[in-house]
Amino acid sequence: MAVGQFPVVIPAKAGIQGLAGALVGAKALGPGFCRDDGTRVAVRGPAPLVRQGYDLTDAGYSISLPSFEWVQLRVGSTRGSEQAVDAPSPRSTRYRALADELREAIGTGRLAPGAALPSLRACAAQRRLSLNTVTAAYRLLEDHGLIEARPQSGFYVAARLPEPQRALRGAPSRALGDRQDDLAAQVLAAQGRPDHLDLALACPHGRRFYPADPLLRTTRSILRRHADVVSRYALPPGDALLREQVARRARRLGMALPADEVVTTHGATEALHLALRAVAREGDSIGIEAPAYFNLYPLLRGLGLRAVEIPTHPRHGLDVDAVARLLRARELAALVAMPTVHNPLGCTMPLAAKQRLAALAARHRVPLIEDLVYAELQSADPPEPAVKSFDRDGWVLACAGFSKTLAPDFRIGWLHAGRYTPTVQQLKFAMSGGESGLLGAAVGRLLQDGGYERHLKRLRRLCQSQVATVRGLVARHFPAGTSATQPAGGFLLWVELPPSVDSAALFRAALAEKIVILPGEVYSAGARYRHCIRLSCCREIDAAFLAAIETVGRLAHAMTTRRGNTSPTRRR
């Protein structure tokens, strides 16, 4: 039995956006169902099936399928006999290829905002595709906010979402208060609820984002060949192969790291903790970006350190002029920065600024802790070098991990501490001993075999596509006056809403709808980012995701309307 002989029914998309899938001739299915990714649409007998206001028996009618390539068709009878066939839908492959081509043209600017697309029939004729295939591709791009249908006119590239144009902090200042800790705790509690859709967690969710099968095979192979690995006590600095591979990969970012100076850690957060303990003492002032990775605040307070927030531009990154003034005034004991694919802004500092930052650290003999956790997800090819690549005297400490790209549950990170390496090695042993030999060996083997680089190439493309899609959805559903960053890599989107929108209130309103977002106030000790949110674009963009973004936009619209702001007209 071939799938092509039967209609394919794919999950219905929530809300007014219609159905997701290519739905043709549902009557022919009889008593059975078609399932994709665990979601099913039932078909009961020959009667027309109506869902979300659409008659699915309208033969030839096609609607876009957001993210699936494979479908499972089960055709059975009332007596219970059934057959199952897994196969890729040829039409699905063709319409996805067309959608991807148009998405890339829109993302690179070859198709400018407002540009008209060929009509459905013209596109089908030009490309020798069926009308249904072109319709499905256009519907997919429309659902993702990249194009829009105008009555009696056709399809056009949707208006582009503007980018934030300035840093919201004008000058450095000390971080005061701890309200953001309470808010972050509320977010964390909500993320633990399985019935909530999480748009906040900065960790990919779903098998498409991780090489789970190769990692599983590698781990099994190590256990078969070296069963005694689980009975050996792991000691710092960590698995030798893993450290060799970290040093090898560091060369792609311009860093020359001796493998014997690399220390493996329990994720990148422990690497930050070790670095701070090595370079600072209680009462010291530490320069951080604003906005900054929100977990830095409790980390600094726990060590008795004071945060000095430094302006950070949404495109150009850390204000190096402000850093220079602080260093000349001897106001900082150390710096913590994410110069390559910043969290939450997604920006990468220009090369000259990175060089200058490394020179300032050396000249003033002030250590810089460089967080590179997203650096391997940058879109640039070849990748932009790290600040550490310009370090000649060991004043830059580089750290990263594999939770965002490979295996979050493994909690494998690393740290090269420059001139502070002996201190860090002692601290690591005192704090937590060594990391798992099994897990470290598995990651090291995967890096060595080349599977990781292939995975990264796919992941970077996927992240770019996901971010572009979410930007389009924000442009479509959020109130006028909204802007969002254009990340240089990774999967995070920083959204600035109209000033009347309180992101903490928006977080609570979304939570009532079982949606979790990250309010901007967790990124600063003040209220400067009160109207900002961070969205994670690293889960399947399925019907639930689309509905969640639309819901958050609707809630934001309501806030602007209540406060007498501009009318909630969608950006079209």
Short mmCIF file of C-alpha atoms in Angstrom, two decimals, residues 84-389:
data_model
loop_
_atom_site.label_atom_id
_atom_site.label_comp_id
_atom_site.label_asym_id
_atom_site.label_seq_id
_atom_site.Cartn_x
_atom_site.Cartn_y
_atom_site.Cartn_z
CA ALA A 84 0.54 1.20 8.54
CA VAL A 85 2.91 2.82 6.11
CA ASP A 86 5.58 5.43 6.90
CA ALA A 87 6.72 7.47 3.94
CA PRO A 88 7.60 11.02 3.01
CA SER A 89 4.91 12.81 1.09
CA PRO A 90 6.35 13.94 -2.28
CA ARG A 91 4.05 16.94 -2.27
CA SER A 92 5.23 17.79 1.25
CA THR A 93 8.86 17.67 0.12
CA ARG A 94 8.17 19.90 -2.89
CA TYR A 95 6.15 22.54 -1.07
CA ARG A 96 8.66 22.67 1.79
CA ALA A 97 11.49 23.17 -0.73
CA LEU A 98 9.59 26.04 -2.36
CA ALA A 99 8.76 27.58 1.02
CA ASP A 100 12.40 27.31 2.14
CA GLU A 101 13.61 28.99 -1.06
CA LEU A 102 11.19 31.89 -0.64
CA ARG A 103 11.96 32.15 3.07
CA GLU A 104 15.67 32.51 2.28
CA ALA A 105 14.96 35.16 -0.37
CA ILE A 106 12.90 37.13 2.15
CA GLY A 107 15.50 36.73 4.90
CA THR A 108 18.38 37.93 2.70
CA GLY A 109 16.41 40.86 1.31
CA ARG A 110 16.20 39.61 -2.28
CA LEU A 111 12.45 39.80 -1.79
CA ALA A 112 11.90 43.13 -0.06
CA PRO A 113 8.99 43.96 2.27
CA GLY A 114 5.94 44.81 0.18
CA ALA A 115 7.20 42.94 -2.90
CA ALA A 116 4.53 41.05 -4.80
CA LEU A 117 4.88 37.30 -5.21
CA PRO A 118 3.81 35.58 -8.42
CA SER A 119 0.22 34.47 -8.38
CA LEU A 120 -0.45 30.88 -7.41
CA ARG A 121 -1.10 29.84 -11.00
CA ALA A 122 1.88 31.80 -12.36
CA CYS A 123 4.23 30.28 -9.79
CA ALA A 124 2.91 26.79 -10.49
CA ALA A 125 3.42 27.27 -14.24
CA GLN A 126 6.89 28.81 -13.88
CA ARG A 127 8.15 26.03 -11.63
CA ARG A 128 6.14 23.17 -13.14
CA LEU A 129 4.50 22.42 -9.79
CA SER A 130 0.92 21.61 -9.00
CA LEU A 131 -1.37 24.39 -7.83
CA ASN A 132 -1.86 22.52 -4.55
CA THR A 133 1.91 22.43 -3.92
CA VAL A 134 2.31 26.19 -4.47
CA THR A 135 -0.77 26.91 -2.37
CA ALA A 136 0.64 24.83 0.49
CA ALA A 137 3.99 26.67 0.31
CA TYR A 138 2.34 30.10 0.32
CA ARG A 139 0.03 29.12 3.17
CA LEU A 140 3.03 27.97 5.20
CA LEU A 141 4.81 31.28 4.70
CA GLU A 142 1.61 33.14 5.51
CA ASP A 143 1.10 31.16 8.72
CA HIS A 144 4.67 32.05 9.71
CA GLY A 145 4.08 35.75 9.13
CA LEU A 146 6.51 36.09 6.22
CA ILE A 147 3.94 36.88 3.51
CA GLU A 148 0.39 38.20 3.55
CA ALA A 149 -2.62 37.73 1.33
CA ARG A 150 -4.36 40.91 0.18
CA PRO A 151 -7.97 40.55 -1.02
CA GLN A 152 -8.34 40.72 -4.79
CA SER A 153 -4.61 41.42 -5.09
CA GLY A 154 -2.49 38.37 -4.25
CA PHE A 155 0.40 37.60 -1.94
CA TYR A 156 3.03 40.08 -0.76
CA VAL A 157 6.12 39.97 1.44
CA ALA A 158 4.98 41.09 4.89
CA ALA A 159 6.23 44.32 6.42
CA ARG A 160 9.52 43.76 8.19
CA LEU A 161 9.66 44.02 11.95
CA PRO A 162 11.94 46.93 12.92
CA GLU A 163 15.02 46.36 15.07
CA PRO A 164 15.72 48.21 18.33
CA GLN A 165 17.99 51.13 17.53
CA ARG A 166 19.65 51.95 20.84
CA ALA A 167 20.75 50.58 24.18
CA LEU A 168 18.10 51.21 26.83
CA ARG A 169 20.80 51.99 29.39
CA GLY A 170 22.66 55.23 28.75
CA ALA A 171 25.48 54.96 31.31
CA PRO A 172 26.98 52.35 33.65
CA SER A 173 25.43 52.02 37.11
CA ARG A 174 25.40 49.62 40.03
CA ALA A 175 22.69 46.98 40.10
CA LEU A 176 20.34 47.55 43.04
CA GLY A 177 17.57 45.37 44.43
CA ASP A 178 16.67 41.77 43.78
CA ARG A 179 13.15 41.91 42.36
CA GLN A 180 14.31 40.13 39.23
CA ASP A 181 15.24 37.09 41.34
CA ASP A 182 11.63 36.73 42.50
CA LEU A 183 10.37 37.09 38.95
CA ALA A 184 12.90 34.57 37.64
CA ALA A 185 11.79 32.13 40.33
CA GLN A 186 8.18 32.47 39.15
CA VAL A 187 9.27 31.75 35.58
CA LEU A 188 11.25 28.71 36.68
CA ALA A 189 8.28 27.35 38.64
CA ALA A 190 6.01 27.77 35.61
CA GLN A 191 8.50 26.00 33.35
CA GLY A 192 8.15 22.90 35.49
CA ARG A 193 4.44 22.52 34.64
CA PRO A 194 4.05 19.92 31.88
CA ASP A 195 0.75 21.34 30.63
CA HIS A 196 2.29 24.78 29.92
CA LEU A 197 3.86 25.77 26.60
CA ASP A 198 7.30 27.19 27.32
CA LEU A 199 8.44 30.11 25.15
CA ALA A 200 11.04 31.13 27.73
CA LEU A 201 13.51 28.28 28.12
CA ALA A 202 16.79 28.91 26.27
CA CYS A 203 17.33 25.25 25.54
CA PRO A 204 16.16 23.48 22.38
CA HIS A 205 13.17 21.21 22.83
CA GLY A 206 12.63 18.27 20.48
CA ARG A 207 14.65 15.63 18.66
CA ARG A 208 15.25 17.82 15.60
CA PHE A 209 17.58 19.99 17.64
CA TYR A 210 19.88 17.30 19.06
CA PRO A 211 21.77 14.31 17.58
CA ALA A 212 20.14 11.98 20.08
CA ASP A 213 20.62 8.74 18.13
CA PRO A 214 24.36 9.18 17.35
CA LEU A 215 24.96 10.20 20.95
CA LEU A 216 23.08 7.15 22.21
CA ARG A 217 25.05 4.82 19.92
CA THR A 218 28.33 6.38 21.01
CA THR A 219 27.45 6.03 24.70
CA ARG A 220 26.44 2.39 24.24
CA SER A 221 29.66 1.67 22.37
CA ILE A 222 31.76 3.09 25.21
CA LEU A 223 29.86 1.04 27.78
CA ARG A 224 30.35 -2.15 25.75
CA ARG A 225 34.07 -1.61 25.22
CA HIS A 226 34.95 0.05 28.52
CA ALA A 227 32.40 -1.16 31.06
CA ASP A 228 34.74 -0.23 33.89
CA VAL A 229 34.26 3.48 33.14
CA VAL A 230 31.33 3.59 35.56
CA SER A 231 33.42 2.15 38.38
CA ARG A 232 36.25 4.67 38.10
CA TYR A 233 36.27 7.86 40.16
CA ALA A 234 36.36 10.88 37.84
CA LEU A 235 38.91 13.55 38.68
CA PRO A 236 39.69 16.99 37.26
CA PRO A 237 40.58 18.25 34.74
CA GLY A 238 38.28 15.78 32.90
CA ASP A 239 38.25 13.31 30.01
CA ALA A 240 41.44 13.70 27.94
CA LEU A 241 39.78 13.12 24.55
CA LEU A 242 37.06 15.67 25.32
CA ARG A 243 39.62 18.30 26.30
CA GLU A 244 41.61 17.61 23.13
CA GLN A 245 38.49 18.07 21.04
CA VAL A 246 37.54 21.27 22.86
CA ALA A 247 41.03 22.63 22.10
CA ARG A 248 40.73 21.53 18.47
CA ARG A 249 37.33 23.17 18.00
CA ALA A 250 38.51 26.34 19.74
CA ARG A 251 40.78 26.97 16.76
CA ARG A 252 37.66 27.67 14.66
CA LEU A 253 37.12 30.70 16.92
CA GLY A 254 40.75 31.75 16.64
CA MET A 255 41.76 30.44 20.07
CA ALA A 256 44.93 28.46 20.73
CA LEU A 257 44.12 26.53 23.91
CA PRO A 258 46.50 23.84 25.21
CA ALA A 259 44.34 20.80 25.95
CA ASP A 260 46.03 20.21 29.30
CA GLU A 261 44.86 23.66 30.44
CA VAL A 262 41.19 23.01 29.62
CA VAL A 263 39.06 22.07 32.65
CA THR A 264 35.73 20.31 32.12
CA THR A 265 32.90 21.59 34.29
CA HIS A 266 29.33 20.83 35.27
CA GLY A 267 27.89 22.96 32.51
CA ALA A 268 28.83 26.52 31.54
CA THR A 269 27.27 27.94 34.72
CA GLU A 270 29.82 26.16 36.90
CA ALA A 271 32.53 27.43 34.56
CA LEU A 272 31.34 31.01 35.22
CA HIS A 273 31.25 30.30 38.95
CA LEU A 274 34.81 28.93 38.97
CA ALA A 275 36.10 31.84 36.90
CA LEU A 276 34.53 34.43 39.21
CA ARG A 277 35.93 32.74 42.30
CA ALA A 278 39.37 32.69 40.71
CA VAL A 279 39.50 36.37 39.71
CA ALA A 280 37.50 38.27 42.36
CA ARG A 281 37.13 38.67 46.09
CA GLU A 282 34.12 39.52 48.23
CA GLY A 283 33.15 43.16 47.83
CA ASP A 284 34.66 43.52 44.34
CA SER A 285 32.73 45.21 41.52
CA ILE A 286 32.20 43.15 38.36
CA GLY A 287 31.24 44.75 35.05
CA ILE A 288 28.42 42.98 33.23
CA GLU A 289 26.36 43.72 30.14
CA ALA A 290 22.92 45.26 30.43
CA PRO A 291 20.81 43.38 29.65
CA ALA A 292 22.75 40.41 30.97
CA TYR A 293 22.25 36.68 31.42
CA PHE A 294 19.82 36.79 34.34
CA ASN A 295 21.50 34.01 36.33
CA LEU A 296 24.56 36.24 36.75
CA TYR A 297 22.80 38.34 39.39
CA PRO A 298 22.23 35.61 41.99
CA LEU A 299 25.63 34.14 41.12
CA LEU A 300 27.39 37.44 41.84
CA ARG A 301 25.41 38.08 45.02
CA GLY A 302 26.15 34.58 46.28
CA LEU A 303 29.86 35.33 45.99
CA GLY A 304 29.53 38.72 47.67
CA LEU A 305 30.26 40.59 44.44
CA ARG A 306 28.58 43.74 43.16
CA ALA A 307 27.31 44.04 39.58
CA VAL A 308 27.99 47.16 37.54
CA GLU A 309 25.69 47.21 34.52
CA ILE A 310 27.29 48.50 31.31
CA PRO A 311 25.26 49.69 28.27
CA THR A 312 24.96 47.06 25.54
CA HIS A 313 23.68 47.89 22.08
CA PRO A 314 21.16 45.46 20.52
CA ARG A 315 23.30 45.13 17.38
CA HIS A 316 26.87 46.12 18.33
CA GLY A 317 27.06 44.67 21.83
CA LEU A 318 29.00 45.91 24.83
CA ASP A 319 29.87 49.63 24.95
CA VAL A 320 33.67 49.45 24.90
CA ASP A 321 34.01 53.21 25.50
CA ALA A 322 32.09 52.79 28.77
CA VAL A 323 34.35 49.85 29.69
CA ALA A 324 37.45 51.97 29.04
CA ARG A 325 36.19 54.76 31.32
CA LEU A 326 35.45 52.31 34.14
CA LEU A 327 38.85 50.68 33.82
CA ARG A 328 40.66 54.02 33.81
CA ALA A 329 38.81 54.90 37.01
CA ARG A 330 39.80 51.53 38.51
CA GLU A 331 36.15 50.77 39.30
CA LEU A 332 36.14 47.13 38.14
CA ALA A 333 37.90 44.03 39.43
CA ALA A 334 36.75 41.94 36.47
CA LEU A 335 34.36 41.81 33.52
CA VAL A 336 31.87 39.15 32.39
CA ALA A 337 30.70 39.43 28.80
CA MET A 338 29.12 37.46 25.96
CA PRO A 339 30.63 39.19 22.91
CA THR A 340 29.56 36.50 20.39
CA VAL A 341 25.80 35.78 20.08
CA HIS A 342 24.75 37.56 23.24
CA ASN A 343 21.98 36.33 25.53
CA PRO A 344 19.36 37.83 25.32
CA LEU A 345 20.12 40.28 22.46
CA GLY A 346 21.67 37.81 20.01
CA CYS A 347 24.24 40.41 18.86
CA THR A 348 27.93 39.89 18.09
CA MET A 349 30.47 42.64 18.74
CA PRO A 350 32.40 43.94 15.71
CA LEU A 351 35.88 42.53 15.29
CA ALA A 352 37.61 45.84 16.10
CA ALA A 353 35.62 46.14 19.32
CA LYS A 354 36.67 42.64 20.36
CA GLN A 355 40.31 43.47 19.70
CA ARG A 356 40.03 46.66 21.72
CA LEU A 357 38.32 44.84 24.60
CA ALA A 358 41.15 42.30 24.80
CA ALA A 359 43.72 45.10 24.71
CA LEU A 360 41.95 46.99 27.51
CA ALA A 361 41.89 43.90 29.72
CA ALA A 362 45.62 43.40 29.21
CA ARG A 363 46.55 47.07 29.63
CA HIS A 364 44.64 47.46 32.89
CA ARG A 365 45.39 43.90 34.06
CA VAL A 366 41.70 43.27 34.64
CA PRO A 367 40.44 39.75 33.78
CA LEU A 368 37.64 39.31 31.27
CA ILE A 369 35.45 36.20 31.56
CA GLU A 370 34.19 35.49 28.04
CA ASP A 371 31.03 33.39 27.85
CA LEU A 372 31.03 31.53 24.52
CA VAL A 373 28.06 29.26 25.12
CA TYR A 374 26.27 30.42 21.93
CA ALA A 375 29.37 31.11 19.82
CA GLU A 376 29.11 27.87 17.83
CA LEU A 377 25.58 28.83 16.79
CA GLN A 378 26.62 32.08 15.10
CA SER A 379 25.38 32.50 11.54
CA ALA A 380 28.67 33.89 10.20
CA ASP A 381 30.68 31.52 8.03
CA PRO A 382 33.56 31.41 8.70
CA PRO A 383 32.72 32.15 12.33
CA GLU A 384 33.71 35.39 14.03
CA PRO A 385 36.71 34.94 16.36
CA ALA A 386 36.42 35.13 20.12
CA VAL A 387 37.91 37.93 22.20
CA LYS A 388 40.16 35.21 23.63
CA SER A 389 41.79 34.92 20.20
#
